[in-house]
Coordinates of C-alpha atoms (C1' of nucleotides) in Angstrom, one line a residue:
Chain A
M1 CA 10.9 4.0 -2.8
S2 CA 11.0 0.3 -3.2
L3 CA 10.0 -0.3 -6.8
P4 CA 13.3 0.9 -8.4
H5 CA 15.2 -1.3 -6.0
A6 CA 13.0 -4.3 -6.8
I7 CA 13.8 -3.7 -10.5
L8 CA 17.5 -3.3 -9.9
T9 CA 17.5 -6.6 -8.0
A10 CA 15.6 -8.3 -10.8
L11 CA 17.9 -6.9 -13.5
L12 CA 21.0 -8.0 -11.5
E13 CA 19.7 -11.5 -11.3
K14 CA 19.2 -11.3 -15.1
P15 CA 19.2 -8.5 -17.7
S16 CA 15.7 -8.3 -19.2
S17 CA 13.3 -6.3 -21.2
G18 CA 10.2 -4.5 -19.7
L19 CA 7.8 -7.3 -20.4
E20 CA 10.2 -10.0 -19.2
L21 CA 10.4 -8.0 -15.9
T22 CA 6.7 -7.8 -15.8
R23 CA 6.4 -11.5 -16.1
R24 CA 9.0 -12.1 -13.4
F25 CA 7.2 -9.7 -11.1
D26 CA 4.1 -11.7 -11.6
K27 CA 6.0 -14.7 -10.3
S28 CA 8.7 -14.5 -7.7
I29 CA 9.4 -10.9 -6.9
G30 CA 5.8 -9.9 -7.1
Y31 CA 5.0 -12.2 -4.3
F32 CA 6.1 -9.5 -1.9
W33 CA 6.3 -6.4 -4.2
S34 CA 3.9 -6.4 -7.1
A35 CA 3.9 -4.0 -10.0
T36 CA 2.1 -3.5 -13.3
H37 CA 3.9 -3.3 -16.6
Q38 CA 3.1 0.4 -16.6
Q39 CA 4.9 1.1 -13.3
I40 CA 7.8 -0.9 -14.6
Y41 CA 8.2 0.9 -17.9
R42 CA 8.0 4.2 -16.2
E43 CA 10.5 3.2 -13.6
L44 CA 12.9 1.8 -16.2
G45 CA 12.8 5.2 -17.9
R46 CA 13.7 6.9 -14.6
L47 CA 16.4 4.5 -13.8
E48 CA 18.0 5.0 -17.2
Q49 CA 17.7 8.7 -16.8
A50 CA 19.4 8.5 -13.4
G51 CA 22.3 6.5 -14.9
H52 CA 21.5 3.4 -12.8
I53 CA 20.8 1.1 -15.7
R54 CA 21.3 1.3 -19.5
A55 CA 19.6 -0.2 -22.5
L56 CA 21.7 -2.7 -24.3
P57 CA 22.4 -1.4 -27.8
A58 CA 19.7 -2.4 -30.2
P59 CA 19.9 -2.5 -34.0
V60 CA 17.1 0.0 -34.7
P61 CA 15.8 2.0 -31.7
A62 CA 12.1 2.6 -32.3
R63 CA 8.8 2.4 -30.6
G64 CA 7.5 -1.1 -30.1
Q65 CA 11.1 -2.3 -30.3
R66 CA 12.2 -4.7 -27.6
K67 CA 14.8 -3.2 -25.2
E68 CA 17.0 -5.1 -22.8
Y69 CA 18.3 -3.4 -19.8
E70 CA 21.3 -4.1 -17.6
V71 CA 22.5 -2.5 -14.3
L72 CA 25.4 -0.1 -14.2
P73 CA 27.8 0.2 -11.4
A74 CA 26.0 3.2 -10.0
G75 CA 22.8 1.2 -9.8
R76 CA 24.5 -1.7 -8.0
A77 CA 26.0 0.8 -5.5
E78 CA 22.6 2.4 -4.9
L79 CA 21.1 -1.0 -4.2
G80 CA 23.9 -1.8 -1.8
M81 CA 23.2 1.4 0.1
W82 CA 19.5 0.6 0.2
V83 CA 19.9 -2.8 1.7
A84 CA 21.6 -1.3 4.8
R85 CA 19.4 1.8 5.0
Q86 CA 17.2 2.4 8.0
E87 CA 13.6 2.3 6.9
D88 CA 10.7 1.7 9.3
P89 CA 8.2 -1.0 8.6
K90 CA 5.1 0.4 7.0
P91 CA 2.0 0.0 9.1
L92 CA 0.0 -3.0 8.0
R93 CA -2.9 -2.6 5.6
A94 CA -5.4 -5.4 6.0
A95 CA -8.8 -4.6 4.5
L96 CA -10.2 -7.8 5.8
L97 CA -9.4 -6.8 9.4
L98 CA -11.1 -3.5 8.7
R99 CA -14.1 -5.2 7.4
M100 CA -14.3 -7.4 10.5
R101 CA -14.2 -4.3 12.6
A102 CA -17.0 -2.8 10.5
A103 CA -18.9 -6.0 11.0
A104 CA -18.8 -5.5 14.7
V105 CA -20.7 -2.3 14.2
V106 CA -23.2 -3.1 11.4
G107 CA -23.5 -6.9 11.7
A108 CA -21.6 -9.8 10.2
T109 CA -24.0 -10.6 7.5
G110 CA -22.2 -12.2 4.6
L111 CA -18.8 -12.0 6.3
R112 CA -18.4 -15.7 7.0
A113 CA -18.6 -16.5 3.2
E114 CA -15.9 -13.9 2.6
L115 CA -13.7 -15.4 5.3
S116 CA -13.9 -18.9 3.9
R117 CA -13.2 -17.6 0.4
H118 CA -10.0 -15.9 1.7
L119 CA -9.1 -19.0 3.6
D120 CA -9.2 -20.9 0.4
L121 CA -7.1 -18.4 -1.4
H122 CA -4.4 -18.4 1.3
R123 CA -4.4 -22.2 1.4
K124 CA -3.7 -22.2 -2.3
Q125 CA -0.9 -19.6 -2.0
L126 CA 0.6 -21.5 0.8
A127 CA 0.6 -24.7 -1.1
E128 CA 2.3 -23.0 -4.0
Y129 CA 5.0 -21.6 -1.8
L130 CA 5.7 -25.0 -0.3
E131 CA 6.0 -26.4 -3.7
I132 CA 8.5 -23.8 -4.7
E133 CA 10.4 -24.5 -1.5
A134 CA 10.6 -28.2 -2.2
R135 CA 11.7 -27.6 -5.8
D136 CA 14.1 -24.8 -5.3
F137 CA 15.5 -25.2 -1.8
P138 CA 16.5 -28.8 -1.2
P139 CA 18.7 -29.1 2.0
E140 CA 21.9 -29.0 0.0
R141 CA 20.9 -25.6 -1.5
R142 CA 20.9 -23.9 1.9
H143 CA 24.6 -23.4 2.6
T144 CA 25.8 -20.3 0.7
E145 CA 24.7 -17.0 2.1
P146 CA 22.8 -16.0 -1.1
D147 CA 20.9 -19.2 -1.0
R148 CA 20.1 -18.8 2.7
L149 CA 18.9 -15.3 2.1
R150 CA 16.6 -16.3 -0.7
H151 CA 15.3 -19.2 1.3
L152 CA 14.6 -16.9 4.2
V153 CA 12.6 -14.6 1.9
L154 CA 10.5 -17.5 0.8
R155 CA 10.0 -18.7 4.5
G156 CA 8.7 -15.2 5.1
G157 CA 6.0 -15.7 2.5
I158 CA 5.3 -19.2 3.8
D159 CA 4.9 -18.1 7.4
M160 CA 2.8 -15.1 6.4
E161 CA 0.3 -17.4 4.6
R162 CA 0.4 -19.7 7.5
F163 CA -0.6 -16.8 9.7
W164 CA -3.6 -16.0 7.5
V165 CA -4.7 -19.6 7.3
E166 CA -4.5 -20.0 11.0
W167 CA -6.2 -16.8 11.8
L168 CA -9.0 -17.4 9.3
T169 CA -9.6 -20.9 10.5
N170 CA -9.8 -19.7 14.0
A171 CA -12.1 -16.8 13.1
L172 CA -14.5 -19.1 11.3
A173 CA -14.5 -21.5 14.2
E174 CA -15.3 -18.7 16.6
L175 CA -18.1 -17.2 14.5
G176 CA -19.5 -20.6 13.4
T177 CA -21.3 -21.2 16.7
E178 CA -23.5 -18.2 16.2
Chain B
M1 CA -11.7 1.8 -1.5
S2 CA -11.2 1.1 2.2
L3 CA -10.6 4.5 3.7
P4 CA -14.2 5.8 3.4
H5 CA -15.4 2.6 5.1
A6 CA -12.8 2.9 7.8
I7 CA -14.1 6.4 8.5
L8 CA -17.7 5.2 8.4
T9 CA -16.9 2.6 11.0
A10 CA -15.1 5.0 13.2
L11 CA -18.0 7.5 13.0
L12 CA -20.6 4.8 13.8
E13 CA -18.6 3.9 16.9
K14 CA -18.7 7.6 17.8
P15 CA -19.5 10.8 15.9
S16 CA -16.3 12.9 15.7
S17 CA -14.6 15.9 14.1
G18 CA -11.8 15.5 11.6
L19 CA -9.0 15.8 14.1
E20 CA -10.7 13.5 16.6
L21 CA -10.8 10.9 13.8
T22 CA -7.2 11.5 13.0
R23 CA -6.3 10.8 16.6
R24 CA -8.4 7.7 16.7
F25 CA -6.7 6.5 13.5
D26 CA -3.4 7.0 15.1
K27 CA -4.6 4.6 17.8
S28 CA -6.9 1.7 17.2
I29 CA -8.1 1.7 13.6
G30 CA -4.7 3.0 12.2
Y31 CA -3.2 -0.3 13.5
F32 CA -4.4 -1.9 10.3
W33 CA -5.5 1.0 8.2
S34 CA -3.5 4.2 8.7
A35 CA -4.4 7.6 7.4
T36 CA -3.1 11.1 7.7
H37 CA -5.3 14.0 8.7
Q38 CA -5.3 15.2 5.1
Q39 CA -6.7 12.0 3.7
I40 CA -9.4 12.1 6.4
Y41 CA -10.5 15.6 5.7
R42 CA -10.7 15.0 2.0
E43 CA -12.6 11.8 2.5
L44 CA -15.0 13.5 4.9
G45 CA -15.8 16.0 2.2
R46 CA -16.5 13.3 -0.3
L47 CA -18.6 11.2 2.1
E48 CA -20.7 14.3 2.9
Q49 CA -21.1 15.1 -0.8
A50 CA -22.2 11.5 -1.4
G51 CA -24.8 11.8 1.3
H52 CA -23.2 9.1 3.5
I53 CA -22.5 11.4 6.4
R54 CA -23.5 14.9 7.5
A55 CA -22.0 17.6 9.6
L56 CA -23.9 18.2 12.8
P57 CA -25.3 21.7 12.8
A58 CA -22.8 24.2 14.0
P59 CA -23.5 27.7 15.3
V60 CA -21.3 29.6 12.8
P61 CA -20.0 27.5 9.9
A62 CA -16.6 28.9 9.0
R63 CA -13.1 27.9 8.2
G64 CA -11.2 26.7 11.2
Q65 CA -14.5 25.9 12.9
R66 CA -14.8 22.5 14.4
K67 CA -17.2 20.2 12.6
E68 CA -18.7 17.0 14.0
Y69 CA -19.9 14.4 11.6
E70 CA -22.4 11.6 12.0
V71 CA -23.3 8.7 9.7
L72 CA -26.6 8.8 7.8
P73 CA -28.7 5.7 7.0
A74 CA -27.2 5.6 3.4
G75 CA -23.7 5.5 4.9
R76 CA -24.6 2.6 7.2
A77 CA -26.2 0.7 4.3
E78 CA -23.1 1.2 2.2
L79 CA -20.9 -0.1 5.0
G80 CA -23.1 -3.2 5.4
M81 CA -22.8 -3.9 1.7
W82 CA -19.0 -3.5 1.9
V83 CA -18.7 -6.0 4.8
A84 CA -20.1 -8.8 2.6
R85 CA -18.5 -7.7 -0.7
Q86 CA -16.1 -10.0 -2.4
E87 CA -12.7 -8.4 -2.5
D88 CA -9.5 -10.3 -3.0
P89 CA -6.6 -9.8 -0.6
K90 CA -4.1 -7.4 -1.8
P91 CA -0.7 -8.9 -2.4
L92 CA 1.7 -8.4 0.4
R93 CA 4.1 -5.5 0.3
A94 CA 7.0 -6.2 2.5
A95 CA 10.0 -4.0 1.8
L96 CA 12.2 -5.9 4.2
L97 CA 11.7 -9.1 2.3
L98 CA 12.6 -7.2 -0.8
R99 CA 15.8 -5.9 0.8
M100 CA 16.7 -9.4 1.9
R101 CA 16.4 -10.6 -1.7
A102 CA 18.5 -7.7 -2.9
A103 CA 21.0 -8.6 -0.2
A104 CA 21.3 -12.1 -1.8
V105 CA 22.6 -10.3 -4.9
V106 CA 24.7 -7.4 -3.6
G107 CA 25.7 -8.8 -0.2
A108 CA 24.2 -8.5 3.2
T109 CA 26.4 -5.7 4.5
G110 CA 24.5 -3.8 7.2
L111 CA 21.4 -5.9 6.9
R112 CA 21.8 -7.6 10.2
A113 CA 21.6 -4.3 12.1
E114 CA 18.4 -3.4 10.2
L115 CA 16.9 -6.8 11.1
S116 CA 17.6 -6.4 14.8
R117 CA 16.2 -2.9 14.7
H118 CA 13.0 -4.2 13.1
L119 CA 12.8 -7.1 15.6
D120 CA 12.9 -4.6 18.4
L121 CA 10.1 -2.5 16.8
H122 CA 7.9 -5.5 16.3
R123 CA 8.5 -6.7 19.9
K124 CA 7.3 -3.3 21.2
Q125 CA 4.3 -3.4 19.0
L126 CA 3.4 -6.9 20.1
A127 CA 3.8 -5.9 23.8
E128 CA 1.4 -3.0 23.2
Y129 CA -1.2 -5.2 21.6
L130 CA -1.0 -7.7 24.4
E131 CA -1.5 -4.9 26.9
I132 CA -4.6 -3.7 25.0
E133 CA -5.9 -7.3 25.0
A134 CA -5.4 -7.7 28.7
R135 CA -7.1 -4.3 29.3
D136 CA -10.0 -4.4 26.9
F137 CA -10.8 -8.1 26.4
P138 CA -10.9 -9.9 29.7
P139 CA -12.6 -13.3 29.4
E140 CA -16.1 -12.0 30.3
R141 CA -15.9 -9.5 27.4
R142 CA -15.7 -12.2 24.8
H143 CA -19.3 -13.4 24.6
T144 CA -21.3 -11.0 22.4
E145 CA -20.7 -11.1 18.7
P146 CA -19.4 -7.6 18.4
D147 CA -16.9 -8.2 21.2
R148 CA -15.8 -11.4 19.6
L149 CA -15.3 -9.7 16.3
R150 CA -13.3 -6.8 17.8
H151 CA -11.2 -9.3 19.7
L152 CA -10.5 -11.3 16.5
V153 CA -9.3 -8.2 14.9
L154 CA -6.9 -7.6 17.7
R155 CA -5.7 -11.2 17.6
G156 CA -5.0 -10.6 13.9
G157 CA -2.6 -7.8 14.9
I158 CA -1.1 -9.8 17.6
D159 CA -0.5 -12.9 15.5
M160 CA 0.9 -10.7 12.7
E161 CA 3.5 -9.2 15.1
R162 CA 4.3 -12.6 16.4
F163 CA 5.0 -13.7 12.8
W164 CA 7.5 -10.9 12.4
V165 CA 9.2 -11.5 15.7
E166 CA 9.6 -15.2 14.9
W167 CA 10.7 -14.7 11.4
L168 CA 13.2 -12.0 12.3
T169 CA 14.6 -14.0 15.3
N170 CA 15.1 -16.9 13.0
A171 CA 16.7 -14.8 10.3
L172 CA 19.2 -13.3 12.7
A173 CA 20.0 -16.8 14.0
E174 CA 20.6 -18.1 10.6
L175 CA 22.7 -15.2 9.4
G176 CA 24.6 -14.8 12.7
T177 CA 26.9 -17.8 12.1
E178 CA 28.5 -16.2 9.0
Chain C
dC1 C1' -7.1 44.3 26.1
dG2 C1' -3.6 42.6 22.9
dT3 C1' -0.1 39.2 22.0
dT4 C1' 1.1 34.5 21.6
dC5 C1' 0.4 29.5 21.4
dT6 C1' -2.3 25.6 20.4
dT7 C1' -6.0 23.4 18.0
dC8 C1' -8.5 22.5 14.0
dT9 C1' -9.4 22.8 9.2
dG10 C1' -8.0 22.9 4.8
dC11 C1' -5.5 24.1 0.1
dA12 C1' -1.7 22.9 -3.1
dA13 C1' 1.5 20.1 -4.9
dC14 C1' 3.8 16.1 -4.8
dT15 C1' 4.8 10.6 -5.3
dA16 C1' 3.0 5.9 -6.0
dG17 C1' 0.0 2.8 -8.0
dT18 C1' -4.0 1.6 -11.5
dT19 C1' -6.7 1.4 -15.7
dG20 C1' -7.7 2.0 -20.5
dC21 C1' -6.0 2.3 -24.7
dA22 C1' -3.1 2.6 -28.8
dG23 C1' 0.7 2.0 -32.1
dA24 C1' 4.9 -0.6 -33.9
dA25 C1' 7.1 -5.2 -34.9
dG26 C1' 7.0 -9.6 -36.1
dA27 C1' 4.9 -14.3 -36.7
dG28 C1' 1.8 -17.2 -39.1
dG29 C1' -1.7 -18.4 -42.2
dA30 C1' -4.8 -17.7 -46.6
Chain D
dT1 C1' 1.4 -10.8 -50.8
dC2 C1' -1.9 -9.1 -47.4
dC3 C1' -4.4 -9.8 -43.3
dT4 C1' -4.7 -10.9 -38.6
dC5 C1' -3.0 -12.1 -34.1
dT6 C1' 0.3 -11.7 -30.6
dT7 C1' 4.0 -9.4 -28.4
dC8 C1' 6.1 -5.4 -26.6
dT9 C1' 6.3 -0.7 -25.5
dG10 C1' 4.4 3.3 -24.1
dC11 C1' 1.0 7.7 -23.4
dA12 C1' -2.8 9.7 -20.8
dA13 C1' -5.7 10.0 -17.2
dC14 C1' -7.2 8.4 -13.2
dT15 C1' -7.2 7.1 -7.7
dA16 C1' -4.7 6.8 -3.3
dG17 C1' -1.5 8.4 -0.2
dT18 C1' 2.1 12.0 1.5
dT19 C1' 4.2 16.5 2.7
dG20 C1' 4.4 21.3 3.4
dC21 C1' 2.2 25.1 4.6
dA22 C1' -1.3 28.5 5.9
dG23 C1' -5.4 30.7 8.0
dA24 C1' -9.2 31.0 11.5
dA25 C1' -10.8 30.1 16.5
dG26 C1' -10.1 29.9 20.9
dA27 C1' -7.3 29.5 25.2
dA28 C1' -3.6 31.4 28.1
dC29 C1' -1.1 34.9 29.9
dG30 C1' 0.9 39.5 30.5

DNA sequence: CGTTCTTCTGCAACTAGTTGCAGAAGAGGA
DNA sequence: TCCTCTTCTGCAACTAGTTGCAGAAGAACG
């Protein structure tokens, strides 16, 4: 039940149309909660139905017509509840770890190449995050609570990528001597 | 498309019935690829259909009757292919990061408690992994390739939990001064 | 022996996420 | 003006994962 809340958050930051949301998900929010435009349109419909958001009045409501949404008080309230709600962390889903375990059974042929490919991808992602940090969170932008929270979120992404880079580097080193 | 391969791996390690698999998923494999008994039964049916596994001959095949499965050569081959296949890492899905970002918009009321609760859960998980490491991977068990691979998988879990523990500790420290 | 409890398998119906495609609106060029 | 290309919205149909429940087999106990 996270997607509707992701959308509420994005809409509170800035009222948007479906496609604008999709683009923003491809960037910042999607870094830790991705969604396709399909999911987003469907969820916007549900949120409107539930009275959590509303479409800003458009001249001619019609198919193919751009619709801007904004959050209603009920939506903001729901988001506030959700922030404090108890919700256990979902168990990790790491296909690469699974593949490594399979490799222990059927042999690691071809696994090394996959590992270096992933290492490369994670290095790139890490670099991108660090760039964002340098650009959006200079020291003077770390004082208000909202800024600190946003920065902590980004740190989460950064440290997560660091974890992968380190783990993959180590794995390659350990398998390299075979 | 990871669940069938998770099941193949588990069955290669040891032929099992559906419920045995479920239990083993609750333990080791489920640490990075969880599944309910329902998913497992359905997938066993598909894998049998596809000729990747077969049920060991049972005296009286009937509903409610325990069925042991074993992997056929075609299943092993498929798993071998999968280990080397190119498959991009799925974007992270971390609801807690999302909630923190929402908190930056609607206020962090109640978030601290949730963070400490998660910190506690991740500490426990980390302790469990470290116990497994001490028990199953003493230094002399780290020489053959399969052992090294299995150990690397576990290290992945350990380092991932360490990441969460550190990030949460840091987040609490930074929000604590408010 | 019969009743009850647990184990094991599985169906049905749901929610969440993905993929392919199509139609309306508007911009831009011949 | 008409044609085409892009933008934006959305339907339909799929796969993956979850939840609730039920029926058969066998063990456990009177």
